[in-house]
Coordinates of C-alpha atoms and ligand atoms in Angstrom, one line a residue:
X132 CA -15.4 -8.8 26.9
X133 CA -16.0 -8.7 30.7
X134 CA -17.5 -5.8 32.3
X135 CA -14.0 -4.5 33.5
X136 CA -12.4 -4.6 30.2
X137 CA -15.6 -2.9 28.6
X138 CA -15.5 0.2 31.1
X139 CA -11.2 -0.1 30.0
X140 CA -12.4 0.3 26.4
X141 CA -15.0 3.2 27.4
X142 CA -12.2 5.0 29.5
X143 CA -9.7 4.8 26.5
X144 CA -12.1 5.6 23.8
X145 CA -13.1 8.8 26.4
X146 CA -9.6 9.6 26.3
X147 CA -9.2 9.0 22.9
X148 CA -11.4 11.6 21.7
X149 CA -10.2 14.4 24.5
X150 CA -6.6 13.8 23.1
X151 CA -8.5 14.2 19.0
X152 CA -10.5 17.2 20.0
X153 CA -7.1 18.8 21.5
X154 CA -5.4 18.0 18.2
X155 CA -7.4 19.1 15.9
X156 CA -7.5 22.2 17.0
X157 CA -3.4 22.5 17.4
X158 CA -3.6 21.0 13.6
X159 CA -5.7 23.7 12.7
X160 CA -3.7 26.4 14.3
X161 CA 0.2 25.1 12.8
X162 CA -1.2 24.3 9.0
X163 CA -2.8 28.2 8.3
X164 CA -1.0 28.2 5.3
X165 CA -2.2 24.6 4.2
X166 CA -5.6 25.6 4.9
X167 CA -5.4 28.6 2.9
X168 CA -3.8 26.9 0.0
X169 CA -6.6 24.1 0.3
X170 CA -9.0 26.7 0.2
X171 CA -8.0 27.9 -3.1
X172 CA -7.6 24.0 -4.7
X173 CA -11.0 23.7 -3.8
X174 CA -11.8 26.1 -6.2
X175 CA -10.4 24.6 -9.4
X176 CA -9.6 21.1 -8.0
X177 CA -12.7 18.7 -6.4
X178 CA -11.4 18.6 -2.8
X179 CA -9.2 20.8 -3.3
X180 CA -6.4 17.8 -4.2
X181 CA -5.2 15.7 -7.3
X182 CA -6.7 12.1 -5.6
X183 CA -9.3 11.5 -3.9
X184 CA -6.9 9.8 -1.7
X185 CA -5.2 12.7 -0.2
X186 CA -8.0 14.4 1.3
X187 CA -8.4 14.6 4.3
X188 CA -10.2 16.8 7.2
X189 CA -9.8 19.5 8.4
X190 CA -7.6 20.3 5.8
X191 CA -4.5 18.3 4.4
X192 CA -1.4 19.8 4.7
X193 CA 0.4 21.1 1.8
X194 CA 4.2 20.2 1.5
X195 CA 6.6 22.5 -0.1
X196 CA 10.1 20.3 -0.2
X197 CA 10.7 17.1 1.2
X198 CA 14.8 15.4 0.7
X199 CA 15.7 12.0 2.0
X200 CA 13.6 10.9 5.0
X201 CA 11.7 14.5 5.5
X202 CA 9.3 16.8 4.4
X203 CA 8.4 20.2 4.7
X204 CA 4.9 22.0 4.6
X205 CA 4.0 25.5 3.7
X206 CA 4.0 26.7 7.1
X207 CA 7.5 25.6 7.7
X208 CA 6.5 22.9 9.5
X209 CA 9.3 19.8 9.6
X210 CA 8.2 15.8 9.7
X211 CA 9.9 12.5 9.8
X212 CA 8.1 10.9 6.5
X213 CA 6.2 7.8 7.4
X214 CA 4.0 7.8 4.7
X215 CA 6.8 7.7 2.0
X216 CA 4.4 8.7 -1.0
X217 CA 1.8 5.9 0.2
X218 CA 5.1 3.3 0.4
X219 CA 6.2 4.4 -3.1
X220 CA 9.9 5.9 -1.8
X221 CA 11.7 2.7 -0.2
X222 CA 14.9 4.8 -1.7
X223 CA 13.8 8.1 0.4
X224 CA 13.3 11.2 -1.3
X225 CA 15.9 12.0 -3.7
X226 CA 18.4 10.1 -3.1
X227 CA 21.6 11.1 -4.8
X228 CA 21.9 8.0 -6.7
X229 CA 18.3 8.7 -8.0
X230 CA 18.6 11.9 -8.5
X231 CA 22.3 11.7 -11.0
X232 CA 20.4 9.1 -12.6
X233 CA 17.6 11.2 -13.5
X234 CA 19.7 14.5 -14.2
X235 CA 22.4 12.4 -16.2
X236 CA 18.9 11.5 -18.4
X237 CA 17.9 15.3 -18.5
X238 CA 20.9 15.2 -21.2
X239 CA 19.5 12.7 -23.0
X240 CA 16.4 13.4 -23.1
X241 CA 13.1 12.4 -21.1
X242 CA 11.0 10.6 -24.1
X243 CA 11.3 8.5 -26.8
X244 CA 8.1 6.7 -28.1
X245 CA 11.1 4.3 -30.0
X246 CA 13.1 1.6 -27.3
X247 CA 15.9 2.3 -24.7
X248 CA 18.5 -0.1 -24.1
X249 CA 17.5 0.4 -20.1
X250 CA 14.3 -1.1 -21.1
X251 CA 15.3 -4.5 -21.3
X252 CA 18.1 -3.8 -18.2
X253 CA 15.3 -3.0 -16.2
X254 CA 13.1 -6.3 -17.5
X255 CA 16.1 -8.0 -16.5
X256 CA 16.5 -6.8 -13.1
X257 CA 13.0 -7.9 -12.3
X258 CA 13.3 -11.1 -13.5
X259 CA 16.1 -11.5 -11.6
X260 CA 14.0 -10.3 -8.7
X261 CA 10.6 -12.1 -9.0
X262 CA 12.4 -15.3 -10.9
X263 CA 9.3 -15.0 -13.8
X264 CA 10.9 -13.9 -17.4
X265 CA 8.7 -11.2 -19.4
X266 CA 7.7 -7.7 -18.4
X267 CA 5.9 -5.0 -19.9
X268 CA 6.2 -1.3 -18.0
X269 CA 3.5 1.1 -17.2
X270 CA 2.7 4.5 -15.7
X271 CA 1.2 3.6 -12.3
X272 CA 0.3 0.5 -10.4
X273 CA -3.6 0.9 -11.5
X274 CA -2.2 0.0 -15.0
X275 CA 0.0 -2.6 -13.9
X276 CA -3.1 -4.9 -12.4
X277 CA -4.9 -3.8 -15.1
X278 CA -3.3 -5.2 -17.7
X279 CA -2.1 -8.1 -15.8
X280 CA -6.3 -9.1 -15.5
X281 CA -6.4 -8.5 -19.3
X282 CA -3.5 -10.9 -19.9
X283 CA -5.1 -13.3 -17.7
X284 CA -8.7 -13.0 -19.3
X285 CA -6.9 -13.6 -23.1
X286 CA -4.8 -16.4 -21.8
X287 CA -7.7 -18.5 -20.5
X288 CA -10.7 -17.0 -22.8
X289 CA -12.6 -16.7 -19.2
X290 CA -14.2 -13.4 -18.0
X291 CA -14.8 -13.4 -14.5
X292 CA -12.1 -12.5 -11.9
X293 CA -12.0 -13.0 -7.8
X294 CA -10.4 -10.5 -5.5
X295 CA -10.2 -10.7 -2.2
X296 CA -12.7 -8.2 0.5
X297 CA -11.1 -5.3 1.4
X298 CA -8.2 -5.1 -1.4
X299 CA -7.2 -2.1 -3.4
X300 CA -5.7 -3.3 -6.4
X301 CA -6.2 1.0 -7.8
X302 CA -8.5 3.1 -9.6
X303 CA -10.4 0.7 -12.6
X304 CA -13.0 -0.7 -13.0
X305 CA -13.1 -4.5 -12.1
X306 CA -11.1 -3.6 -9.4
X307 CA -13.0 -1.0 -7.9
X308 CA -15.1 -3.1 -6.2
X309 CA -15.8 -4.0 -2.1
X310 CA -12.8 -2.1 -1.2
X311 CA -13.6 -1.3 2.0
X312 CA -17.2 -1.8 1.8
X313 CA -19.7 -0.5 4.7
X314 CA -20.7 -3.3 6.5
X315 CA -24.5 -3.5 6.2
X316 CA -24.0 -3.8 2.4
X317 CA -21.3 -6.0 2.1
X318 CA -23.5 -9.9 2.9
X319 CA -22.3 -12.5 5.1
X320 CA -18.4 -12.5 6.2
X321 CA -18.4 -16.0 4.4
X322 CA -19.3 -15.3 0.9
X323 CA -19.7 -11.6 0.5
X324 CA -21.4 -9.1 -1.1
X325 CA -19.7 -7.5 -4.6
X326 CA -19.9 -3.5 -3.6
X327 CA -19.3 -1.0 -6.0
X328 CA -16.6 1.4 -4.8
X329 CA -17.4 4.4 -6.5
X330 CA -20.4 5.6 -8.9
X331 CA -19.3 5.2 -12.7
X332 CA -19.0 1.1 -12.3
X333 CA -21.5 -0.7 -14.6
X334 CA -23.4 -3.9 -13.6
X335 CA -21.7 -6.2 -16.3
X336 CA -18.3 -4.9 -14.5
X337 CA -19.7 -6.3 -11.3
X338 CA -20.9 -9.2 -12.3
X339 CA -17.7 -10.2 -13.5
X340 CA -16.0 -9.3 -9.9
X341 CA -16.5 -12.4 -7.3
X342 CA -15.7 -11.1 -3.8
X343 CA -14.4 -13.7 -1.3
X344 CA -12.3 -13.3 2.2
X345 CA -8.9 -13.3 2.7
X346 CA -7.4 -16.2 4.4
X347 CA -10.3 -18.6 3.2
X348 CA -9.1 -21.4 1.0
X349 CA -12.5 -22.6 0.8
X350 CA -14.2 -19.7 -0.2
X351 CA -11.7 -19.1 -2.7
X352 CA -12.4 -23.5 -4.4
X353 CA -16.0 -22.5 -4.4
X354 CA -15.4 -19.6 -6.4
X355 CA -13.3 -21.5 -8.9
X356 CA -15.4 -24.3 -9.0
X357 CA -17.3 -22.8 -11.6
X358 CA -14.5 -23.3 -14.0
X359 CA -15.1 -19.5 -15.5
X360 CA -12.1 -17.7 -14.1
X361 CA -9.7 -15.7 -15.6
X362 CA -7.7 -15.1 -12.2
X363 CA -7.4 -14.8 -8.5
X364 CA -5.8 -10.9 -7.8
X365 CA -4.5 -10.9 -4.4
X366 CA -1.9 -9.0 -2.3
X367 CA 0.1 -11.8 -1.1
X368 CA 0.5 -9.8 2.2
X369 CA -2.7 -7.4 2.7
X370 CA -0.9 -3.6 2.9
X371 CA -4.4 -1.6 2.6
X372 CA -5.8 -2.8 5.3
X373 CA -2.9 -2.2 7.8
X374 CA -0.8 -5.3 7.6
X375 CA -2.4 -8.3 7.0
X376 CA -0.6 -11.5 6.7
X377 CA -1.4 -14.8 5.2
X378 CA -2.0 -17.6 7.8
X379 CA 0.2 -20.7 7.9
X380 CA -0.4 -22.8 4.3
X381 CA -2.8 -20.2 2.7
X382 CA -0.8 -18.9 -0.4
X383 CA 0.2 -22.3 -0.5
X384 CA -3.1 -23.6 -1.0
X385 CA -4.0 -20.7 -3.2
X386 CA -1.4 -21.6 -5.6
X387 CA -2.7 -25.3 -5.1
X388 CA -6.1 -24.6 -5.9
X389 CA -6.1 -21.8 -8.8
X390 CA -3.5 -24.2 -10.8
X391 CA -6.1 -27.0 -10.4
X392 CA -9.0 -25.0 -11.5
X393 CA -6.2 -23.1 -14.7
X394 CA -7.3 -19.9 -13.2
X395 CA -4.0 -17.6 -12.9
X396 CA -2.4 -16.2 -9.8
X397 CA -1.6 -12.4 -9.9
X398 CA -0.3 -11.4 -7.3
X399 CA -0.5 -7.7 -6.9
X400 CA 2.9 -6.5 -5.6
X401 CA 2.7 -2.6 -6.0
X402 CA 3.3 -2.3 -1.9
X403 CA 5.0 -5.4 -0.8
X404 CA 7.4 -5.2 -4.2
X405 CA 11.1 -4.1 -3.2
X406 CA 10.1 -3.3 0.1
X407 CA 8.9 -6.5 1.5
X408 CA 12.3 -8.1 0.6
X409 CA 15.1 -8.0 -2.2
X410 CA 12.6 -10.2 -4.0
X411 CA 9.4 -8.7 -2.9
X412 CA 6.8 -10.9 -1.4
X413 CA 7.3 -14.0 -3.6
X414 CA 10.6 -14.1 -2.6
X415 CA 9.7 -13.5 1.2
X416 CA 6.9 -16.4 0.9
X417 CA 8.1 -18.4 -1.7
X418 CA 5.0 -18.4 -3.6
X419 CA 5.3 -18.0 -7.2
X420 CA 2.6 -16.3 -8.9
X421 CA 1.9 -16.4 -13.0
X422 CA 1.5 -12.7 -13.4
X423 CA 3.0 -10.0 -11.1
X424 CA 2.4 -6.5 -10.5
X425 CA 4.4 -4.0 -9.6
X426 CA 4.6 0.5 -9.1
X427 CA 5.7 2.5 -6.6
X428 CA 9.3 2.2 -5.2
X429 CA 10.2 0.8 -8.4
X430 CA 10.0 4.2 -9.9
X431 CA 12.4 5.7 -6.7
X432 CA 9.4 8.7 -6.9
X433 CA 8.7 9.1 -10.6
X434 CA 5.5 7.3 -11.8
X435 CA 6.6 3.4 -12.8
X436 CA 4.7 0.7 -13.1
X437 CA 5.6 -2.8 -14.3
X438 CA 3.7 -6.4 -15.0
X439 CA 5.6 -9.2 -15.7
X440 CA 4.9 -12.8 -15.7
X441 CA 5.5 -16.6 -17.1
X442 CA 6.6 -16.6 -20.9
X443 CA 3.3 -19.0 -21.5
X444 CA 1.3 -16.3 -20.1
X445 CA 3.2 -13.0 -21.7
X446 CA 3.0 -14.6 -25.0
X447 CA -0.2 -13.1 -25.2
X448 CA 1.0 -9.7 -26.2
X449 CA 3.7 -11.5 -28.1
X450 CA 1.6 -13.0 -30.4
X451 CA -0.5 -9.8 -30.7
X452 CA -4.1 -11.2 -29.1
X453 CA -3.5 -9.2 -26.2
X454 CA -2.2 -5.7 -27.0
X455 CA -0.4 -3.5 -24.5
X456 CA 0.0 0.3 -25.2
X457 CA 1.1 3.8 -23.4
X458 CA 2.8 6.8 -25.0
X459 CA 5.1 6.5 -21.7
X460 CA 5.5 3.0 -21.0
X461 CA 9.5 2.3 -20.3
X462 CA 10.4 6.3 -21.2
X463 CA 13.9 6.7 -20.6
X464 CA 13.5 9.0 -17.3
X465 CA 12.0 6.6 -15.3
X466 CA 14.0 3.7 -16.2
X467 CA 17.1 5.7 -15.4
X468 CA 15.2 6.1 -12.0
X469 CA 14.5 2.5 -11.8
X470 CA 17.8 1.2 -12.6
X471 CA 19.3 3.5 -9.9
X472 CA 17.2 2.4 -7.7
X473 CA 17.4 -1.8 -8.4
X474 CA 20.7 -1.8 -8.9
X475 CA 22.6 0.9 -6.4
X476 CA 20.2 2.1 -4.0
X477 CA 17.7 -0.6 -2.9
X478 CA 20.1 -3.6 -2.6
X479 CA 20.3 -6.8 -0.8
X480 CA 22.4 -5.7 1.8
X481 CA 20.5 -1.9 1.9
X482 CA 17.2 -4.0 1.8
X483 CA 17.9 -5.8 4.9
X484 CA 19.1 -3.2 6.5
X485 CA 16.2 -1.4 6.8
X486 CA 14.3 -4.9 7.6
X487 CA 16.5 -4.5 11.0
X488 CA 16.2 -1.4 11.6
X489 CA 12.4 -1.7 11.1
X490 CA 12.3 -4.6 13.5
X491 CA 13.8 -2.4 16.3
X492 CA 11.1 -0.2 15.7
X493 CA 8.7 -2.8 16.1
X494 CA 10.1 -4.4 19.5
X495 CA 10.2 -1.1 21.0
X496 CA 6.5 -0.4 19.7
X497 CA 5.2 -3.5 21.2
X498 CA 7.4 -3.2 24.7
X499 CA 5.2 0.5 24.9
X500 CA 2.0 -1.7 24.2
X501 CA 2.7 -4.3 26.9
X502 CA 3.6 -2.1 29.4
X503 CA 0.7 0.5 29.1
X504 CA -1.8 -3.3 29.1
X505 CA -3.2 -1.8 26.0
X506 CA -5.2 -4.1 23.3
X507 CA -2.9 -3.6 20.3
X508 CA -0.1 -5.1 18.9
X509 CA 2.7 -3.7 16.0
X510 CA 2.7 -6.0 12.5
X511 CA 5.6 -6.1 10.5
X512 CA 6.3 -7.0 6.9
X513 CA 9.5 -6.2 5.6
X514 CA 10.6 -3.0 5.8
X515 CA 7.0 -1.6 6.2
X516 CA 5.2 -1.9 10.3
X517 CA 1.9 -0.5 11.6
X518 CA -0.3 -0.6 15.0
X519 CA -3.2 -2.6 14.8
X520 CA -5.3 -1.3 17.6
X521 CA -6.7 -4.7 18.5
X522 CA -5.8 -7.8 21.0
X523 CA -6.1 -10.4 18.0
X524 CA -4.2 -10.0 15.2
X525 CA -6.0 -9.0 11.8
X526 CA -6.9 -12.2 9.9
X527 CA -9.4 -10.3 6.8
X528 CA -11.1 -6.8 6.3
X529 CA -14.3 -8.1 8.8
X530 CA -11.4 -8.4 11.4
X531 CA -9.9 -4.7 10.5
X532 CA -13.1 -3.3 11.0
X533 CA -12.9 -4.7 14.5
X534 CA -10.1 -2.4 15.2
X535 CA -10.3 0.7 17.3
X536 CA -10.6 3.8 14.8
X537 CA -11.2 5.9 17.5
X538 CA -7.5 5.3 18.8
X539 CA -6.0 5.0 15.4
X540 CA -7.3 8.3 14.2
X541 CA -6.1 9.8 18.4
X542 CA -2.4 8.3 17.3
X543 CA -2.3 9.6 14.0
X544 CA -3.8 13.6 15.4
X545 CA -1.0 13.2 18.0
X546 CA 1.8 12.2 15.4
X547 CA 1.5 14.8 12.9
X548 CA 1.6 17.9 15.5
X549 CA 4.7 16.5 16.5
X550 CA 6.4 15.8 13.1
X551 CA 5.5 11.8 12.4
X552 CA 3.9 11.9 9.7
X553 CA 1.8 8.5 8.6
X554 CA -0.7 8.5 5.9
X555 CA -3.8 9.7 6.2
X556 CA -6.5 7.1 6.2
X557 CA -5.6 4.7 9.1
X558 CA -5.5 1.8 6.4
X559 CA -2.2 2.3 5.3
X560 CA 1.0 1.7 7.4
X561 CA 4.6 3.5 7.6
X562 CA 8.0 2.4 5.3
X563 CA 11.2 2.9 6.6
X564 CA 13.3 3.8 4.0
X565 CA 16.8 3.6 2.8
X566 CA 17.6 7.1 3.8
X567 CA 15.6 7.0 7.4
X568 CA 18.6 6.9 9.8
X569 CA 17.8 4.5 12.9
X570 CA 17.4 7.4 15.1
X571 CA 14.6 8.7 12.6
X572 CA 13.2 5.2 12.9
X573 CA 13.3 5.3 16.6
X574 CA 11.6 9.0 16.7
X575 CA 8.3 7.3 15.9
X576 CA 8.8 4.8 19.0
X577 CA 9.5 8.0 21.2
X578 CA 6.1 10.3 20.0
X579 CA 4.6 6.7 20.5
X580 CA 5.1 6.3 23.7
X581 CA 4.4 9.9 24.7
X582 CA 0.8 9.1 23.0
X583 CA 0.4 5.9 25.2
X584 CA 1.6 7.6 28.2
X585 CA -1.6 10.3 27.6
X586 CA -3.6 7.5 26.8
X587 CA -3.8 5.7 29.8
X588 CA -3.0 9.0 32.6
Ligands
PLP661 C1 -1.9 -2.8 -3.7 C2 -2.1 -1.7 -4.6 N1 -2.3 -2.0 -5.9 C3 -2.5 -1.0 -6.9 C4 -2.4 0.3 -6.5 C5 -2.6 1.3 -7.6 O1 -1.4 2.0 -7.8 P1 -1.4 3.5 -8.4 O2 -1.9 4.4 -7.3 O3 0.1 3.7 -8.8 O4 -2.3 3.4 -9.6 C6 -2.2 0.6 -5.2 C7 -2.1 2.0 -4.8 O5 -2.1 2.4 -3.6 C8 -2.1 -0.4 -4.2 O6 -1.9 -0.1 -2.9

């Protein structure tokens, strides 16, 4: 950095924490209700919320009602949804489809513990989707990877897995590990450190956890080299740490190398699923793992999750050496929501069109970036975009935490006391959904630029 961009940076970063100061305190005076209301949850609820995830300072605010691309908090307050349940609402909030899906099931009735014939139309429409043949369903995306690694472990009769720095693959065990590790714990960029993400993780867990970078074929042969592997559990497109996409050849090469060493490929599609593409990231990339997994806009807003994979592989629960169990796996409510949403809402066409619309948003984004000069640049992937507040695009997690927080967190402050809501923890990145109009799209190019426009006065 020469000494004129470095007193830039200073200026910005100055600026960046006048605009955050001025905001928090606007926050603080629109969200009275949500503070009250948090006050109370943090009497019966640690945090005062249901996940740890939705915390935030000084207070989160608390939504009342939300329909198709908005929501509503408890002081009346009105914003264009961004966040889109952390990317799990590529169909919007209630969409009608959804919805006389879900209240044509009400008559039905919302549990079984027996079959459904929608279980196996659902199956069906994922295979079509993610070309592999056998599925199981779950509750939430945690389970998905979670039983996809178990699967994986009883197919190869290894132990130890290998996920990539920086990837949330949700809330168990194995997987909660080096998630966004703090730096001076986390070793040398090259082979890093396994960090426990949370208390409550034993030491056998982590031993069994091999942590390696993104983007790094070699790192990834070294760790198979070993031969001891059950599988490589990877976001084919990175979508917890902004965007962050593969580089030329690398899921090629990771397909390459985990077939040579029989270690399996998941590929953990919970984000990138139906909203990277009609096909999801394998279809996108045209990388074929053995074991997928999938939640979130699956489910069109009720909790869904799915796994599904290559017979050899799913022949594991088949046979009955691998069991798979949940009271509500497939239960009738969510599968009506699910086949409402694969089969009417979130089609090719509807898919794509929020692609383009997406893209418009992105162009527009970046024209505001090169005009203001500014060190940033807008990813895409599908129909999901964010701001990367750094020059060089964002290669692994050591490269993310090179980004500007300081401007990130200034954006965000800025967006939400004028209705554009993103989520909360500056890793995640907004979804434009089927039911966001391109003039709600655009509204986040327009507070956007007002924010660059205060940036650089
Ligand atoms: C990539 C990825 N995998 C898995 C999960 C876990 O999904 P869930 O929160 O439904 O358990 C998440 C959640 O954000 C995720 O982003």
């Amino acid at each position: 950095m020469s000494a004129t961009d470095s007193t830039l940076s200073n200026d910005l970063t100055k600026r960046a924490h006048e605009i955050t100061r001025r905001e928090l305190a606007l926050y603080v005076s629109r969200t009275q209700r949500s503070q009250a209301a948090t006050e109370r949850a943090r009497k019966v609820m640690p945090m005062g919320v249901p996940s740890s995830f939705q915390a935030y300072d000084p207070h989160p605010i608390v939504v009342s009602r939300a329909q198709g691309s908005w929501m509503e908090d408890v002081d009346g307050n009105r914003y264009t949804d961004y966040d889109m349940g952390f990317g799990a609402l590529f169909s919007g909030h209630c969409h009608p489809a959804v919805r006389s899906a879900i209240e044509a099931q009400l008559d039905n009735g919302t549990l079984f513990v027996t079959p459904c014939e929608a279980n196996s139309e659902v199956a069906e429409m994922l295979g079509a989707r993610y070309g592999l043949p056998m599925w199981r369903f779950t509750n939430s995306g945690t389970e998905a990877t979670m039983d996809a690694i178990r699967v994986a472990r009883g197919a190869t009769g290894r132990e130890k897995i290998v996920k990539v720095e920086g990837g949330y693959h949700g809330h168990h065990d194995e997987v909660m590990i080096s998630m966004k590790p703090p730096l001076d714990l986390a070793g040398p960029a090259d082979n890093p450190t396994p960090v426990p993400g949370t208390a409550g993780v034993t030491n056998a867990v982590l031993g069994d956890t091999i942590v390696i970078p993104y983007n790094d074929p070699e790192a990834l042969e070294r760790a198979l080299r070993g031969g001891d592997v059950a599988c490589f559990i990877v976001e084919p497109v990175m979508e917890n740490i902004g965007i962050c996409k593969p580089l030329p050849g690398y899921l090629e090469a990771v397909r390459e190398i985990t077939q040579r060493y029989g270690t399996l490929l998941v590929f953990d599609e919970v984000k990138t699923g139906i909203t990277a593409g009609w096909g999801g990231a394998t279809g996108a990339l045209g990388v074929t793992p053995d074991l997928v997994a999938l939640a979130k806009s699956i489910g069109g807003g009720l909790p869904l999750g799915a796994f599904g994979g290559k017979a050899e592989y799913m022949d594991q629960i088949t046979s009955g050496r691998v069991v798979h169990l949940g009271t509500y796996n497939g239960n009738p409510l969510c599968m009506a929501a699910a086949k409402a949403v694969l089969a009417e809402v979130c089609t090719p066409e509807a898919t794509d069109g929020c692609i383009d619309r997406n893209r418009e948003l992105l162009a527009a984004c970046d024209a505001i970036i090169d005009r203001a000069g500014l060190a940033a640049h807008a990813v895409q992937f599908g129909a999901k975009g964010c701001i990367t507040w750094s020059a060089n695009p964002v290669r692994n997690y050591r490269d993310y935490k090179n980004t500007d927080f300081d401007l990130a967190f200034a954006q965000w402050i800025h967006g939400i006391n004028r209705g554009i809501l993103l989520p909360p923890g500056l890793d995640e990145q907004w979804l434009i959904s089927i039911m966001h109009s391109n003039a709600d799209a655009m509204r986040y190019a327009a507070v956007f630029e007002e924010f660059v426009a205060e940036l650089i006065a």
